[in-house]
JSON list of C-alpha atoms in Angstrom, two decimals:
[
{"chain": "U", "resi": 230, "resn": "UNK", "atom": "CA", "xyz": [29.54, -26.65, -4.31]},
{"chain": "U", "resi": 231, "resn": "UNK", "atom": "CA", "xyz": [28.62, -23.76, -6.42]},
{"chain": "U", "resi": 232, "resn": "UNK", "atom": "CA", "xyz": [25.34, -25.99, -7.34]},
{"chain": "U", "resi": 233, "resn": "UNK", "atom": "CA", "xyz": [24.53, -26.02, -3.60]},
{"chain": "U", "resi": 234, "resn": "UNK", "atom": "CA", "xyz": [25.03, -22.30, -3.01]},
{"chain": "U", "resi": 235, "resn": "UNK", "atom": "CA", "xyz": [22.78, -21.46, -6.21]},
{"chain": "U", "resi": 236, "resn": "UNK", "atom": "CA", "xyz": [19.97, -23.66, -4.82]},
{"chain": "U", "resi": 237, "resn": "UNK", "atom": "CA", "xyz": [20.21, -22.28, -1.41]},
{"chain": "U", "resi": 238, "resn": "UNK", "atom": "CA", "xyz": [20.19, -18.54, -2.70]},
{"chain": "U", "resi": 239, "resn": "UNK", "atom": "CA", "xyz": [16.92, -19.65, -4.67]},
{"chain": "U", "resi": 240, "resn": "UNK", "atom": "CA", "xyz": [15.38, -20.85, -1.57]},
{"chain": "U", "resi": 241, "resn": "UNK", "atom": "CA", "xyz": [15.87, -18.32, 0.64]},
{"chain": "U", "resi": 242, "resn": "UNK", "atom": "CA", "xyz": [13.55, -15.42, 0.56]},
{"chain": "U", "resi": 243, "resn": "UNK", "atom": "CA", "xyz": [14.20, -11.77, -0.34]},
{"chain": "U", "resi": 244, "resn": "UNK", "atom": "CA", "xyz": [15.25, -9.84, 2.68]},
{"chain": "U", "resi": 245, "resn": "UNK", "atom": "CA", "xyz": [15.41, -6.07, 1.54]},
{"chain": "U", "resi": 246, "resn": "UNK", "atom": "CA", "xyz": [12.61, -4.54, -0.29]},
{"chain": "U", "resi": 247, "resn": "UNK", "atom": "CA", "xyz": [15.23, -4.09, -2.95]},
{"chain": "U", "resi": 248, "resn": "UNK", "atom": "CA", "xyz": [15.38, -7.69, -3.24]},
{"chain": "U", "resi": 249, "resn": "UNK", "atom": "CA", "xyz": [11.90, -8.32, -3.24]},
{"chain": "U", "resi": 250, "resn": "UNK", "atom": "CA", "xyz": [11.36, -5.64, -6.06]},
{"chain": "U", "resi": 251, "resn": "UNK", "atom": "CA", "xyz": [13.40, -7.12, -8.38]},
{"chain": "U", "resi": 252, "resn": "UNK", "atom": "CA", "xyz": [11.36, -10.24, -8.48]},
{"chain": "U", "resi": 253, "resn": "UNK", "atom": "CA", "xyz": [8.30, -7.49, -9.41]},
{"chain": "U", "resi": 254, "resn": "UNK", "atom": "CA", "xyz": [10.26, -5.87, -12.85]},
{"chain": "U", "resi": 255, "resn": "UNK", "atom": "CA", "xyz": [8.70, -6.82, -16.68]},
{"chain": "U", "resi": 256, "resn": "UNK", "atom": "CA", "xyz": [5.95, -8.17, -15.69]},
{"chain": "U", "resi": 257, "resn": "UNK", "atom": "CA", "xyz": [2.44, -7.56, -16.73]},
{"chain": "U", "resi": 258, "resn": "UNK", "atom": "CA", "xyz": [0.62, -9.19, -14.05]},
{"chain": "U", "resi": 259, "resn": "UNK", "atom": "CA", "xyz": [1.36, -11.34, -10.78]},
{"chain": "U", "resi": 260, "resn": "UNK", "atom": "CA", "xyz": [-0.48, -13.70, -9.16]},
{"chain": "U", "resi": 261, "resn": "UNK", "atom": "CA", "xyz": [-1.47, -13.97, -5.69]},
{"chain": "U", "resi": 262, "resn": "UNK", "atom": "CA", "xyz": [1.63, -16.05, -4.65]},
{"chain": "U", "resi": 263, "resn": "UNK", "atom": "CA", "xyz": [3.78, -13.40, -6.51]},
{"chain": "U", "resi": 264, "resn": "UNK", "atom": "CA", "xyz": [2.28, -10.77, -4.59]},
{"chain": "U", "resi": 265, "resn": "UNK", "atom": "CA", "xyz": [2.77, -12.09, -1.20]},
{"chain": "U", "resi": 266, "resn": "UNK", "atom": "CA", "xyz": [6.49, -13.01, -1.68]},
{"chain": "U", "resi": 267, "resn": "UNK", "atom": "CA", "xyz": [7.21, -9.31, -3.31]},
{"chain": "U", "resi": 268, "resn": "UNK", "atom": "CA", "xyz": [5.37, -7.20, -0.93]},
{"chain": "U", "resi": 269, "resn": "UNK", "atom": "CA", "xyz": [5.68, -9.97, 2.34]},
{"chain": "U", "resi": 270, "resn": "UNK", "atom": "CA", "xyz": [1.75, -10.06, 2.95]},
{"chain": "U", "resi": 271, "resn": "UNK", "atom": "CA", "xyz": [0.38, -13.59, 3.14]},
{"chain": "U", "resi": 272, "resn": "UNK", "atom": "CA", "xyz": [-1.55, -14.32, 0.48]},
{"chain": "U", "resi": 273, "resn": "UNK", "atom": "CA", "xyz": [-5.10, -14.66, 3.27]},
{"chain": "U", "resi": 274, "resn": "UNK", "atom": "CA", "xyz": [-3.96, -10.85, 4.45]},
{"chain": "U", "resi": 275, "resn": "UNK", "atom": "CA", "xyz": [-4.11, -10.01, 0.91]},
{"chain": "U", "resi": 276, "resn": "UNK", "atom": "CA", "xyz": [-7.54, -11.60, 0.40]},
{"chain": "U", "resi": 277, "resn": "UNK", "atom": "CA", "xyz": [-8.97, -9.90, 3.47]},
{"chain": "U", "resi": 278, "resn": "UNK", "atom": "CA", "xyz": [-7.73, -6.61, 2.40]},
{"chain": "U", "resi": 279, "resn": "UNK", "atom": "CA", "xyz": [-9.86, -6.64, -0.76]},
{"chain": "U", "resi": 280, "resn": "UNK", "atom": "CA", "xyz": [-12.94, -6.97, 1.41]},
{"chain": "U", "resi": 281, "resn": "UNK", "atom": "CA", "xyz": [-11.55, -4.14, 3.40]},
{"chain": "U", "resi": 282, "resn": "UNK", "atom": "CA", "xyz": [-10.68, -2.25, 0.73]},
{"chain": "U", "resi": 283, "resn": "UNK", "atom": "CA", "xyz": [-13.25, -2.22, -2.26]},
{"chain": "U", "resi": 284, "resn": "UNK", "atom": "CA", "xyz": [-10.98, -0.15, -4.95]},
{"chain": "U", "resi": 285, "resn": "UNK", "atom": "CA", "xyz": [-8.22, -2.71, -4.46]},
{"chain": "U", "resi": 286, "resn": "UNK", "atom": "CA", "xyz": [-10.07, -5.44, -6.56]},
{"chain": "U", "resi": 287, "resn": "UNK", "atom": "CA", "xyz": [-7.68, -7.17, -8.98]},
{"chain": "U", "resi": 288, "resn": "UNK", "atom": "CA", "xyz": [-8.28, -8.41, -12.21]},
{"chain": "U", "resi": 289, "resn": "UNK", "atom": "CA", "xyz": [-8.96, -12.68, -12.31]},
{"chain": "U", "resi": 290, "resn": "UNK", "atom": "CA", "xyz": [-8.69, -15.02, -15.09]},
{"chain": "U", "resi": 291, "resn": "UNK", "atom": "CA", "xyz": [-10.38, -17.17, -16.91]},
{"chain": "U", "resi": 292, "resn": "UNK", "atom": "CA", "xyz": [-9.55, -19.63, -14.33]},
{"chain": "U", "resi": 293, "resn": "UNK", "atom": "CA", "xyz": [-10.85, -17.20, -11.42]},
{"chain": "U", "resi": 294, "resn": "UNK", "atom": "CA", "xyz": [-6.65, -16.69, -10.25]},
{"chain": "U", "resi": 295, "resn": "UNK", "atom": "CA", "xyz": [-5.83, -13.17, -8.57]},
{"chain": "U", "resi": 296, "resn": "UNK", "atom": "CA", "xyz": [-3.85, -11.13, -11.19]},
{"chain": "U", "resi": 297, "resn": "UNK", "atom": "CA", "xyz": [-2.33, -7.95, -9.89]},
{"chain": "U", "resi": 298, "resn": "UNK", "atom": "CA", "xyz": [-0.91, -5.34, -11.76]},
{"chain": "U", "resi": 299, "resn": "UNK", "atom": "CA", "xyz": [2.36, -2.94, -10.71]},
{"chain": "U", "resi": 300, "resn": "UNK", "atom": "CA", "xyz": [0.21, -0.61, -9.01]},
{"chain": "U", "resi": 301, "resn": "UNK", "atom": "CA", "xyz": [-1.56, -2.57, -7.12]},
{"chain": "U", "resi": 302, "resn": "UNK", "atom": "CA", "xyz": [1.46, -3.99, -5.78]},
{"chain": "U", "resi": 303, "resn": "UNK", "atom": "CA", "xyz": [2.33, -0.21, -5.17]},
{"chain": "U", "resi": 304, "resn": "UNK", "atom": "CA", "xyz": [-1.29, 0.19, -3.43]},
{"chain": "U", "resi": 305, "resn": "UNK", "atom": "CA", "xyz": [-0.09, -2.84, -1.32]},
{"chain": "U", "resi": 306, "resn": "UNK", "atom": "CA", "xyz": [2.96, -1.89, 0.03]},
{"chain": "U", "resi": 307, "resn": "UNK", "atom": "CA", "xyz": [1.10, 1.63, 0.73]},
{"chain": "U", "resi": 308, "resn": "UNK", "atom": "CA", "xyz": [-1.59, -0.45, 2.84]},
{"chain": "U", "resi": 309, "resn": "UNK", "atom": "CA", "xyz": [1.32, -2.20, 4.76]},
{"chain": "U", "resi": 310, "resn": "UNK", "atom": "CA", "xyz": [3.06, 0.76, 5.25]},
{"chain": "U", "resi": 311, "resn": "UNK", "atom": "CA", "xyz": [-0.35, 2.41, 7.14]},
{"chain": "U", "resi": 312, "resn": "UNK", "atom": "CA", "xyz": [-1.09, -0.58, 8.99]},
{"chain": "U", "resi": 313, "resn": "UNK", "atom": "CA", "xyz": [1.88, -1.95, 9.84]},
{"chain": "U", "resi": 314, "resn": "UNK", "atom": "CA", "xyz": [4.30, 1.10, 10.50]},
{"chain": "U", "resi": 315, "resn": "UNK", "atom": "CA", "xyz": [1.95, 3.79, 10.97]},
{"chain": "U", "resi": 316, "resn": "UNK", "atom": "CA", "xyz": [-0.14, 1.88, 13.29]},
{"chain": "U", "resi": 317, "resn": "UNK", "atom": "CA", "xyz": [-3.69, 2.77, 11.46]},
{"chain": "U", "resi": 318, "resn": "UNK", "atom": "CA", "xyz": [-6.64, 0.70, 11.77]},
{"chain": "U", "resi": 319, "resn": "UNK", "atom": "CA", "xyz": [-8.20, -0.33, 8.64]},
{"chain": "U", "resi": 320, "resn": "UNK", "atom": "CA", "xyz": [-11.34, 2.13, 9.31]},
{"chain": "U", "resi": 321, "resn": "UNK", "atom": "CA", "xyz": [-8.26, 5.15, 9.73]},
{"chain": "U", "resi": 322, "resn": "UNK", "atom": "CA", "xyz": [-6.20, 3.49, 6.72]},
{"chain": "U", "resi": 323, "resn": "UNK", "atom": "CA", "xyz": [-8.87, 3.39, 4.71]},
{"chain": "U", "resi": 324, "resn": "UNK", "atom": "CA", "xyz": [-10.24, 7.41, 5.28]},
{"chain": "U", "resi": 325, "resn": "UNK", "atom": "CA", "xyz": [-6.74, 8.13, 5.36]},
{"chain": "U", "resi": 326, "resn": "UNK", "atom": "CA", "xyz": [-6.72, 6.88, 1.69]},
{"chain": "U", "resi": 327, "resn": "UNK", "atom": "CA", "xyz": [-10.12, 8.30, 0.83]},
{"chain": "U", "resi": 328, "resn": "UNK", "atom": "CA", "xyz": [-8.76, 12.11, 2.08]},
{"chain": "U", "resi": 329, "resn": "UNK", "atom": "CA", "xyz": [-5.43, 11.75, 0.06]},
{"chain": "U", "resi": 330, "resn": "UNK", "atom": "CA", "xyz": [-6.82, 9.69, -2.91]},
{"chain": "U", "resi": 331, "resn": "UNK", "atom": "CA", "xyz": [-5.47, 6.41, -4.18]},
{"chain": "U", "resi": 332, "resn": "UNK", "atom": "CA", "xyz": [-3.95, 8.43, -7.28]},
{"chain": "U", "resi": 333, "resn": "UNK", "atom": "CA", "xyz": [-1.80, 11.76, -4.98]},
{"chain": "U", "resi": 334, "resn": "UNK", "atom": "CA", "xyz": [-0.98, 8.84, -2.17]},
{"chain": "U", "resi": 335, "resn": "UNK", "atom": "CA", "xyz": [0.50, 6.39, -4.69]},
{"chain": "U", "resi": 336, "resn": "UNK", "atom": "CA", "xyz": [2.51, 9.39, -6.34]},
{"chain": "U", "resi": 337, "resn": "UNK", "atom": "CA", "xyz": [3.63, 10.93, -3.66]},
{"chain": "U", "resi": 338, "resn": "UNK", "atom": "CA", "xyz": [4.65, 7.81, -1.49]},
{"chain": "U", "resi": 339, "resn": "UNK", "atom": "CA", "xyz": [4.33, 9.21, 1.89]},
{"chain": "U", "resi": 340, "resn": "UNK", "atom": "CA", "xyz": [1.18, 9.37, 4.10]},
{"chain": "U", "resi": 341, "resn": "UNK", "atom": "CA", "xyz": [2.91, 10.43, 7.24]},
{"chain": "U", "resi": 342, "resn": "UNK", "atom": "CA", "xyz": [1.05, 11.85, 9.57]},
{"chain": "U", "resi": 343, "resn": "UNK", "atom": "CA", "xyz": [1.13, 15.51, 10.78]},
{"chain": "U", "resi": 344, "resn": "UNK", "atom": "CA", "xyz": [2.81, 15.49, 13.99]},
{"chain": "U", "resi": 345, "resn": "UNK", "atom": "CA", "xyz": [3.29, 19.15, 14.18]},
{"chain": "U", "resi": 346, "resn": "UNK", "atom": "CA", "xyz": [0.07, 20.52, 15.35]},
{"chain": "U", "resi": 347, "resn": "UNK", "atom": "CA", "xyz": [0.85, 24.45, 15.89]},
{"chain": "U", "resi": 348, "resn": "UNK", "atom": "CA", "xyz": [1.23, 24.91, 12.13]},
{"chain": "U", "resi": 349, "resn": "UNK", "atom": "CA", "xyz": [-1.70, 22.74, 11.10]},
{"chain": "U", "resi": 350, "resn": "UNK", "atom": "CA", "xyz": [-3.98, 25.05, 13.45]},
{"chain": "U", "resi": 351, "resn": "UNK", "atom": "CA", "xyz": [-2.07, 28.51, 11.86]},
{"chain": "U", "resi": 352, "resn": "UNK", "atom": "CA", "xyz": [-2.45, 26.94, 8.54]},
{"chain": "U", "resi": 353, "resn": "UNK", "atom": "CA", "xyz": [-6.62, 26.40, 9.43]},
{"chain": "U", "resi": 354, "resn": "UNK", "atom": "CA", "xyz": [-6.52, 29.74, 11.52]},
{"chain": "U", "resi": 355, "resn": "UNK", "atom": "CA", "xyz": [-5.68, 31.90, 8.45]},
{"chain": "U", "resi": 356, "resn": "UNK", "atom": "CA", "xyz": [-7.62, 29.73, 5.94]},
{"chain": "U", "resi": 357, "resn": "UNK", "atom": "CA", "xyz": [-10.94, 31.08, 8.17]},
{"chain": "U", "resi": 358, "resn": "UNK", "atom": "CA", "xyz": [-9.15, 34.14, 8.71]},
{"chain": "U", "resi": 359, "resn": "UNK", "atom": "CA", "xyz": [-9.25, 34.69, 4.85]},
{"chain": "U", "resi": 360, "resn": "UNK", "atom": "CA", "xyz": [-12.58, 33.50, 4.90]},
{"chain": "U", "resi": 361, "resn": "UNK", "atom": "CA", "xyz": [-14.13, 35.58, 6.95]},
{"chain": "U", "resi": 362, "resn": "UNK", "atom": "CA", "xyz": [-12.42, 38.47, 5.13]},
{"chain": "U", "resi": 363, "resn": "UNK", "atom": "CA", "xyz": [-14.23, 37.26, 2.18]},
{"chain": "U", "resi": 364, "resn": "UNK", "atom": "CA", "xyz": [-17.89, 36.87, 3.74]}
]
C-alpha cells in the first residue's frame, strides 16, 4: 500500500507554486519539459513566447534541446503573471517589460499596475512643475 501511495504522489502534478519550485532547486539548467511542469506553461506556449519575446532566448545543446537557467524560469513566471493575471497583451507585456527592465522587474517581483491615478498625475504635475522652475 505504501508502494501505491508513493507512485501516485509521483504522478500527480505539483499543485502550489511551492510545490512546483521545489522541483526547480540545484539545478544548473532545465529543459523544456522541466520548465513547463515548474512554471505550468506548455512547453508550445513556451516556444511561442521566445518569438514574442527576443531577450528570453535560452541556451541549446549540442543536441539543439532548450536549456533554461533559474532566471529564466523567474522571467517565465513574470510573463505568466502579466498575461495571465494582469490581463496584458503580449505587445503591453512586452513594453511593460521594456519600461521596467528585465533586471528591476525580476528583482522587484511585482509589475502591478498603477491603479491610483490622482497621485500618478501630482507625481507628473510637480515633476513639470520643477521643471519649469528650472527652464
Amino acid at each position: 500500500m505504501a508502494n501505491e501511495t508513493a507512485s501516485q504522489s509521483r504522478s500527480r502534478p505539483a499543485n502550489t507554486v511551492a510545490e512546483r519550485e521545489g522541483d526547480a532547486q540545484g539545478k544548473r539548467y532545465y529543459r523544456i519539459g522541466e520548465v513547463s511542469r515548474i512554471t505550468d506553461v506548455k512547453p508550445y506556449v513556451l516556444r511561442y513566447w521566445e518569438s514574442e519575446f527576443r531577450w528570453m532566448a535560452p541556451q541549446k545543446s549540442r543536441s539543439k534541446q532548450r536549456l533554461y537557467r533559474q532566471r529564466d524560469i523567474e522571467m517565465i513566471l513574470l510573463i505568466k503573471k502579466l498575461l495571465y493575471e494582469q490581463r496584458f497583451t503580449i505587445a503591453g507585456a512586452r513594453k511593460k517589460l521594456r519600461e521596467f527592465g528585465a533586471g528591476r522587474a525580476l528583482e522587484s517581483g511585482n509589475l502591478a499596475i498603477e491603479t491610483d491615478h490622482r497621485s500618478r498625475y501630482r507625481k507628473i504635475r510637480s515633476e513639470l512643475e520643477t521643471i519649469r522652475a528650472m527652464l
